[in-house]
Amino acid sequence: MNVFQAVIYSLSTPIFYKLMLLSATPLIFAALGGVFSEVTGVTNIALEGIMKISAFSAVVFTFYTGNPWLGLIGALISGLVFAWLHAYVSIRWSADQIVSATALILIASGLSAFLMEPIFGQSGQSDFVAKIPKLKMDFLKDVPFFGQIFDELSIFVYLAFIAVALSWFLIYKTPLGLRMRAVGENPKSADTLGVNVFRIRYFGVLMSGILAALGGAYLSIGELGQFQENMPSGKGFIALAAMILGNWNPVGAMWAAILFGAADALNIQLQSILDIPSEMKALLNLLPFVITIIVVSGFVGKTRPPAADGIPYEKE
Amino acid sequence: MSILVPVTSVIIALLIAAVVILLIGKNPLNAYWVMLKGAFGGKAAWAANISKMMPLVLTGLAVGFGFRAGIFNIGAEGQLMMGAIFATFVGINLGNISPIIAIPITMLAGILGGAFWASIAGYLKATTGAHEVITTIMLNWIAVYLTNYFVVGPLAVGQGVPKSPEIAQSAQLPPLMTVQANTLPSGIIVSIVAAILVYILLDRTTTGYEIKAVGYNPYAAEAGAISLKKNIVLTMAISGALAGLAGAMEVMAIHHRIFGDFSGGKGFDGISIALIGQNNPIGIIFAAFLISSLRTGSNAMQFAKVPDDIVTIIQGIIIFLVAADRIVRTLLVKMAISKGGETK
């Protein structure tokens, strides 16, 4: 089978669409997190780190309690703590947001790797723990195509799409959303109008922590049931690209995340279908990253970040 | 005050890391003592330390140079690997040429490899506005997969760990001296010379002035007839060249080949080093020595059953405090006041 035939064949199988949804889910969560933070004017490239530490916390909490739902709470707590650290130094102390986020990525990497051996007795990967149960739809079993996509999917997949709808509503249809956008576009005039700039920005960054933590928890206790040291492996950054491509809009970010999910699914599918040497197959892993670069550089001219994005606000 | 902030940050980071070590039931004093001995206890430790320092000076310079022009080159990791791939490709094909030709050619190949890889991000930023943080990170991943492809595919040789063949003898940099199993690589001289050259470039040339002007205020620079686009691409190319040279040095002076997972985070360490050294080439030499000492020492710390990932945590906390330097400054001022001393 040549590459063209293989791509067409992949696109016609339900498994491709299932894989696409599974790959897109963590990206949707993290990209939404990016939207929340940046709409209020704080860049948060620490998403990768928050995903990693929350994926780790989810497994640790599940390991000790035996309950993956408590694991999820653990993930959310760690996500909030890391997001709060970012918010505190970048909002309260006007720190360079890229540098602060880079530090948090390092701390998340270091901390999760450091605690592996004391907790699980080995580095690299954790024990297997209980997973958040999947949503089974037995009545769909006999429906062709769709049945095979939706028969058994992680709850996180549905949650991701619900989060998109809620985020869109919150940001574009509520007074709070209006304040968030005002703070991100022009914090000074928002301040003059009596909006508490600092509090709104805290809200945006903390929400990004919660959402990225959901993405991280999905990776460990949603899909695999285990933590691996290289876990988000760039997904936090691809999510940032999805946020940019989606023009800082939750719905746009979702479509972009689905596009990247499709690239990932295609990579997995082609590796199993194509009749080429295994080292050439490994080269297909480049696909999502190459697509991200093309997309970020090809479309970015059409998109525009919030005007005050990345600029600390200081009262005079 | 400018040196006090990083120094205080390092001390606070070591204190917080001590709490983390306590948390897993180990004695931090003992751990730090083992670390200190591992980094400085004897000639072999020093040789290992300086070997580690050699590429770190260069990756620190790479990131720091970008910072001076307002560019956040997070891609030193990938640029280092591309430099290593290019140097290896050239190095294994050199045969019996005299080292006087072979060494500069191989070194140049690494420089070009890194410069080429970084220029992609620079070109995209200049022409389409694609943010360099995202493109360089994507290029890092692509470099990782390319390296893995070369060492299991076209360059694969031997059994066990996927690796390339050794580069020609004539392209290998001879060590300054050999201490037990460790060598003191002559590449450290190349690193120090590079730092001095970067210092001269930034402080004594028109190009350096333009690069700093763009970093300080891009709008004013443009008003002053400095081409932003040209400077972005040029800065990225020089930044990548330094990281590529780090890769070439690793190949020519230490490993003599590439293998899977070649960099091991040295490009990312460059970020910490640039920040601790405050983007000053001479400061970066000292910062690289600090990080190499932490890393060399932490290898020994594993004998005290403390995972060496503690160094990553320490680095993260230092950068976090450097980012939030106002916290540290406020703290220092408060301490100075309580001592009744000068607050300046």
XYZ file of C-alpha atoms in Angstrom, chain B residues 10-338:
329
model
C 20.768 29.740 44.694
C 20.869 29.698 48.499
C 17.074 29.749 48.831
C 16.776 27.021 46.171
C 19.257 24.815 48.074
C 17.269 25.353 51.290
C 13.953 24.435 49.646
C 15.569 21.397 48.004
C 16.841 20.380 51.467
C 13.218 20.279 52.636
C 12.316 18.098 49.629
C 15.174 15.732 50.506
C 13.949 15.589 54.124
C 10.502 14.773 52.763
C 11.708 11.454 51.320
C 13.386 10.640 54.634
C 16.992 11.390 53.716
C 19.472 13.645 55.455
C 20.000 16.787 53.349
C 23.296 17.675 55.068
C 24.666 14.277 54.191
C 23.273 14.543 50.646
C 24.863 17.943 50.070
C 28.164 16.759 51.519
C 28.207 13.816 49.098
C 27.293 16.238 46.339
C 30.151 18.558 47.221
C 32.637 15.693 47.260
C 31.241 14.371 43.975
C 31.811 17.718 42.275
C 35.124 18.817 43.817
C 36.629 15.864 45.691
C 39.780 15.107 43.748
C 41.160 15.463 40.241
C 38.752 12.973 38.639
C 35.760 14.883 40.010
C 37.165 18.139 38.659
C 37.772 16.590 35.246
C 34.198 15.273 35.101
C 32.926 18.640 36.266
C 34.793 20.564 33.583
C 33.737 18.043 30.906
C 30.140 18.758 31.808
C 30.792 22.480 31.913
C 32.178 22.595 28.361
C 28.869 22.288 26.437
C 26.911 24.161 29.118
C 28.923 27.355 28.608
C 27.967 27.193 24.935
C 24.267 26.435 25.394
C 24.133 29.160 28.061
C 25.716 31.588 25.600
C 23.240 30.482 22.918
C 20.205 31.245 25.075
C 21.747 34.359 26.651
C 22.650 35.796 23.263
C 19.039 35.388 22.134
C 17.784 37.060 25.305
C 19.906 40.122 24.584
C 17.954 40.597 21.350
C 14.631 39.911 23.060
C 14.380 36.433 21.565
C 13.555 33.461 23.716
C 15.449 30.640 22.069
C 14.121 27.604 23.875
C 15.480 25.424 21.072
C 19.124 25.123 22.094
C 18.364 21.465 22.803
C 17.438 20.722 19.199
C 20.165 22.977 17.804
C 22.743 21.119 19.885
C 21.522 17.828 18.446
C 21.564 19.116 14.863
C 25.089 20.405 15.446
C 26.060 16.965 16.694
C 24.436 15.254 13.694
C 26.177 17.550 11.191
C 29.539 17.202 12.946
C 29.158 13.431 13.029
C 28.201 13.220 9.357
C 31.269 15.196 8.379
C 33.519 13.636 11.008
C 32.938 10.030 9.980
C 33.775 10.828 6.356
C 37.094 12.570 6.850
C 39.464 9.635 6.563
C 43.124 10.505 6.787
C 43.061 14.286 6.451
C 45.377 16.170 8.747
C 43.755 17.251 12.050
C 44.617 20.851 11.186
C 41.971 20.653 8.457
C 39.698 17.986 9.928
C 39.075 19.697 13.288
C 37.971 23.085 11.930
C 35.811 21.472 9.231
C 33.993 19.268 11.736
C 33.571 22.162 14.136
C 32.212 24.335 11.330
C 29.756 21.596 10.338
C 28.346 21.605 13.872
C 28.128 25.406 13.912
C 26.294 25.395 10.571
C 23.956 22.605 11.694
C 22.866 24.562 14.770
C 22.662 27.848 12.875
C 20.558 26.254 10.147
C 18.143 24.716 12.636
C 17.704 27.949 14.588
C 17.375 30.004 11.421
C 14.193 28.126 10.545
C 12.570 29.547 13.688
C 14.185 32.946 13.092
C 12.998 33.089 9.507
C 9.448 32.099 10.470
C 9.352 34.687 13.250
C 10.627 37.407 10.925
C 8.312 36.619 8.027
C 5.108 35.254 9.570
C 5.383 36.254 13.214
C 5.299 32.630 14.416
C 6.334 32.769 18.075
C 9.833 31.385 18.539
C 8.920 29.653 21.796
C 6.511 27.373 19.976
C 8.536 26.837 16.795
C 11.811 26.144 18.611
C 10.095 23.640 20.900
C 8.602 21.863 17.899
C 12.051 21.888 16.255
C 13.450 20.322 19.447
C 11.083 17.397 19.121
C 11.835 17.055 15.425
C 15.580 17.025 16.186
C 15.050 14.320 18.819
C 13.177 12.105 16.364
C 15.700 12.810 13.591
C 18.592 11.830 15.856
C 16.787 8.643 16.822
C 16.123 7.941 13.152
C 19.780 8.378 12.176
C 21.095 6.140 14.944
C 18.676 3.301 14.233
C 18.616 3.885 10.466
C 21.255 5.231 8.080
C 24.046 5.670 10.645
C 23.305 2.641 12.829
C 26.322 0.612 13.837
C 27.052 -2.229 16.277
C 24.894 -3.821 18.954
C 23.135 -2.497 22.035
C 22.430 1.205 22.395
C 21.575 2.723 18.993
C 24.633 4.737 17.939
C 26.580 6.044 14.961
C 30.135 5.011 14.027
C 33.014 6.960 15.595
C 34.236 10.042 13.782
C 37.715 9.899 12.196
C 40.651 10.045 14.602
C 41.809 13.246 12.914
C 38.524 15.015 13.723
C 38.687 14.179 17.448
C 39.827 16.919 19.789
C 42.741 15.599 21.868
C 42.201 15.932 25.659
C 44.253 18.396 27.673
C 45.014 15.568 30.050
C 43.628 12.268 31.232
C 42.744 11.742 34.892
C 41.951 8.095 35.665
C 38.873 7.322 33.536
C 38.053 10.990 33.046
C 39.573 13.319 30.505
C 39.908 17.049 30.701
C 38.608 18.036 27.257
C 40.439 20.744 25.354
C 36.979 21.820 24.172
C 36.675 23.830 27.393
C 39.134 26.283 25.827
C 36.899 26.520 22.756
C 33.958 27.298 25.083
C 35.798 30.026 26.963
C 37.058 31.559 23.711
C 33.484 31.517 22.388
C 32.326 33.369 25.512
C 34.978 36.030 25.003
C 34.062 36.353 21.310
C 30.389 36.771 22.200
C 31.366 39.401 24.749
C 33.358 41.312 22.108
C 30.573 40.923 19.539
C 27.968 42.313 21.924
C 29.996 45.086 23.509
C 32.426 46.188 20.829
C 30.720 45.876 17.424
C 27.933 47.623 15.524
C 26.140 44.309 15.002
C 26.137 43.777 18.754
C 24.834 47.267 19.324
C 21.971 46.707 16.869
C 21.110 43.355 18.416
C 20.954 44.888 21.884
C 18.942 47.844 20.593
C 16.358 45.485 19.093
C 16.160 43.580 22.364
C 15.862 46.718 24.447
C 13.145 48.392 22.402
C 12.221 46.969 18.985
C 10.111 50.001 18.018
C 12.803 52.527 18.788
C 15.344 50.348 16.981
C 13.183 50.223 13.896
C 12.706 53.983 14.050
C 16.499 54.180 14.165
C 16.684 52.371 10.814
C 17.725 49.026 12.291
C 16.145 46.164 10.359
C 14.136 44.047 12.799
C 13.783 41.122 10.424
C 17.462 40.945 9.577
C 18.382 41.100 13.259
C 15.894 38.430 14.296
C 17.250 35.972 11.723
C 20.855 36.917 12.490
C 20.380 36.601 16.253
C 18.752 33.224 15.872
C 21.511 32.025 13.541
C 24.277 33.087 15.959
C 22.374 31.663 18.912
C 21.907 28.373 17.071
C 25.547 28.377 15.934
C 26.639 28.455 19.595
C 24.324 25.577 20.506
C 25.471 23.697 17.403
C 29.079 24.190 18.468
C 28.122 22.665 21.835
C 26.886 19.586 19.946
C 30.042 19.454 17.848
C 32.210 19.704 21.005
C 30.306 16.849 22.635
C 30.972 14.721 19.554
C 34.577 15.796 18.936
C 35.884 15.947 22.497
C 33.789 13.495 24.526
C 31.650 10.844 22.809
C 33.162 10.816 19.275
C 29.731 9.811 17.923
C 26.013 10.465 18.267
C 23.559 8.117 19.941
C 19.906 8.161 20.991
C 18.969 10.759 23.626
C 22.202 12.547 22.822
C 21.641 15.881 24.536
C 20.183 14.840 27.869
C 18.797 18.313 28.546
C 21.963 20.371 28.042
C 20.058 22.743 25.785
C 17.440 23.302 28.476
C 20.182 23.809 31.052
C 21.272 26.662 28.808
C 18.131 28.550 29.813
C 18.956 28.280 33.522
C 22.552 29.252 32.865
C 21.683 32.309 30.791
C 19.269 33.512 33.464
C 21.633 32.915 36.376
C 24.491 34.521 34.430
C 22.159 37.406 33.600
C 22.907 37.048 29.877
C 26.448 38.291 30.413
C 29.023 36.038 28.672
C 31.392 36.146 31.640
C 28.523 35.592 34.097
C 27.469 32.644 31.941
C 30.875 30.966 32.417
C 30.358 31.034 36.185
C 26.706 29.980 35.907
C 27.710 27.042 33.699
C 30.264 26.039 36.334
C 27.551 26.187 39.015
C 25.176 23.962 37.019
C 27.910 21.518 35.986
C 28.960 21.250 39.647
C 25.360 20.552 40.682
C 25.031 17.938 37.953
C 28.375 16.251 38.634
C 27.673 16.292 42.343
C 24.179 14.933 41.927
C 25.517 11.888 40.093
C 27.426 11.065 43.256
C 24.382 11.837 45.374
C 22.692 8.726 44.034
C 25.036 6.738 46.273
C 23.298 8.500 49.164
C 20.023 7.205 47.632
C 18.870 10.689 46.667
C 17.621 10.759 43.043
C 19.691 13.149 40.907
C 16.496 14.818 39.666
C 16.885 17.056 42.721
C 19.132 19.201 40.500
C 16.285 19.872 38.085
C 14.166 21.019 41.028
C 16.971 23.270 42.293
C 17.405 24.739 38.799
C 13.666 25.330 38.513
C 13.505 27.126 41.855
C 16.519 29.294 40.980
C 14.921 30.351 37.674
C 11.603 30.943 39.392
C 13.301 33.265 41.880
C 15.273 34.992 39.125
C 11.961 35.572 37.290
C 10.485 36.922 40.496
C 13.641 38.891 41.263
C 11.586 41.600 42.901
C 10.667 39.173 45.688
C 14.351 38.477 46.253
C 15.239 42.173 46.062
C 12.520 43.046 48.569
C 13.801 40.295 50.841
C 17.376 41.565 50.569
C 16.289 45.128 51.296
C 14.338 43.996 54.358
C 17.362 42.063 55.607
C 19.588 45.070 55.056
C 17.172 47.315 56.956
C 16.881 44.920 59.872
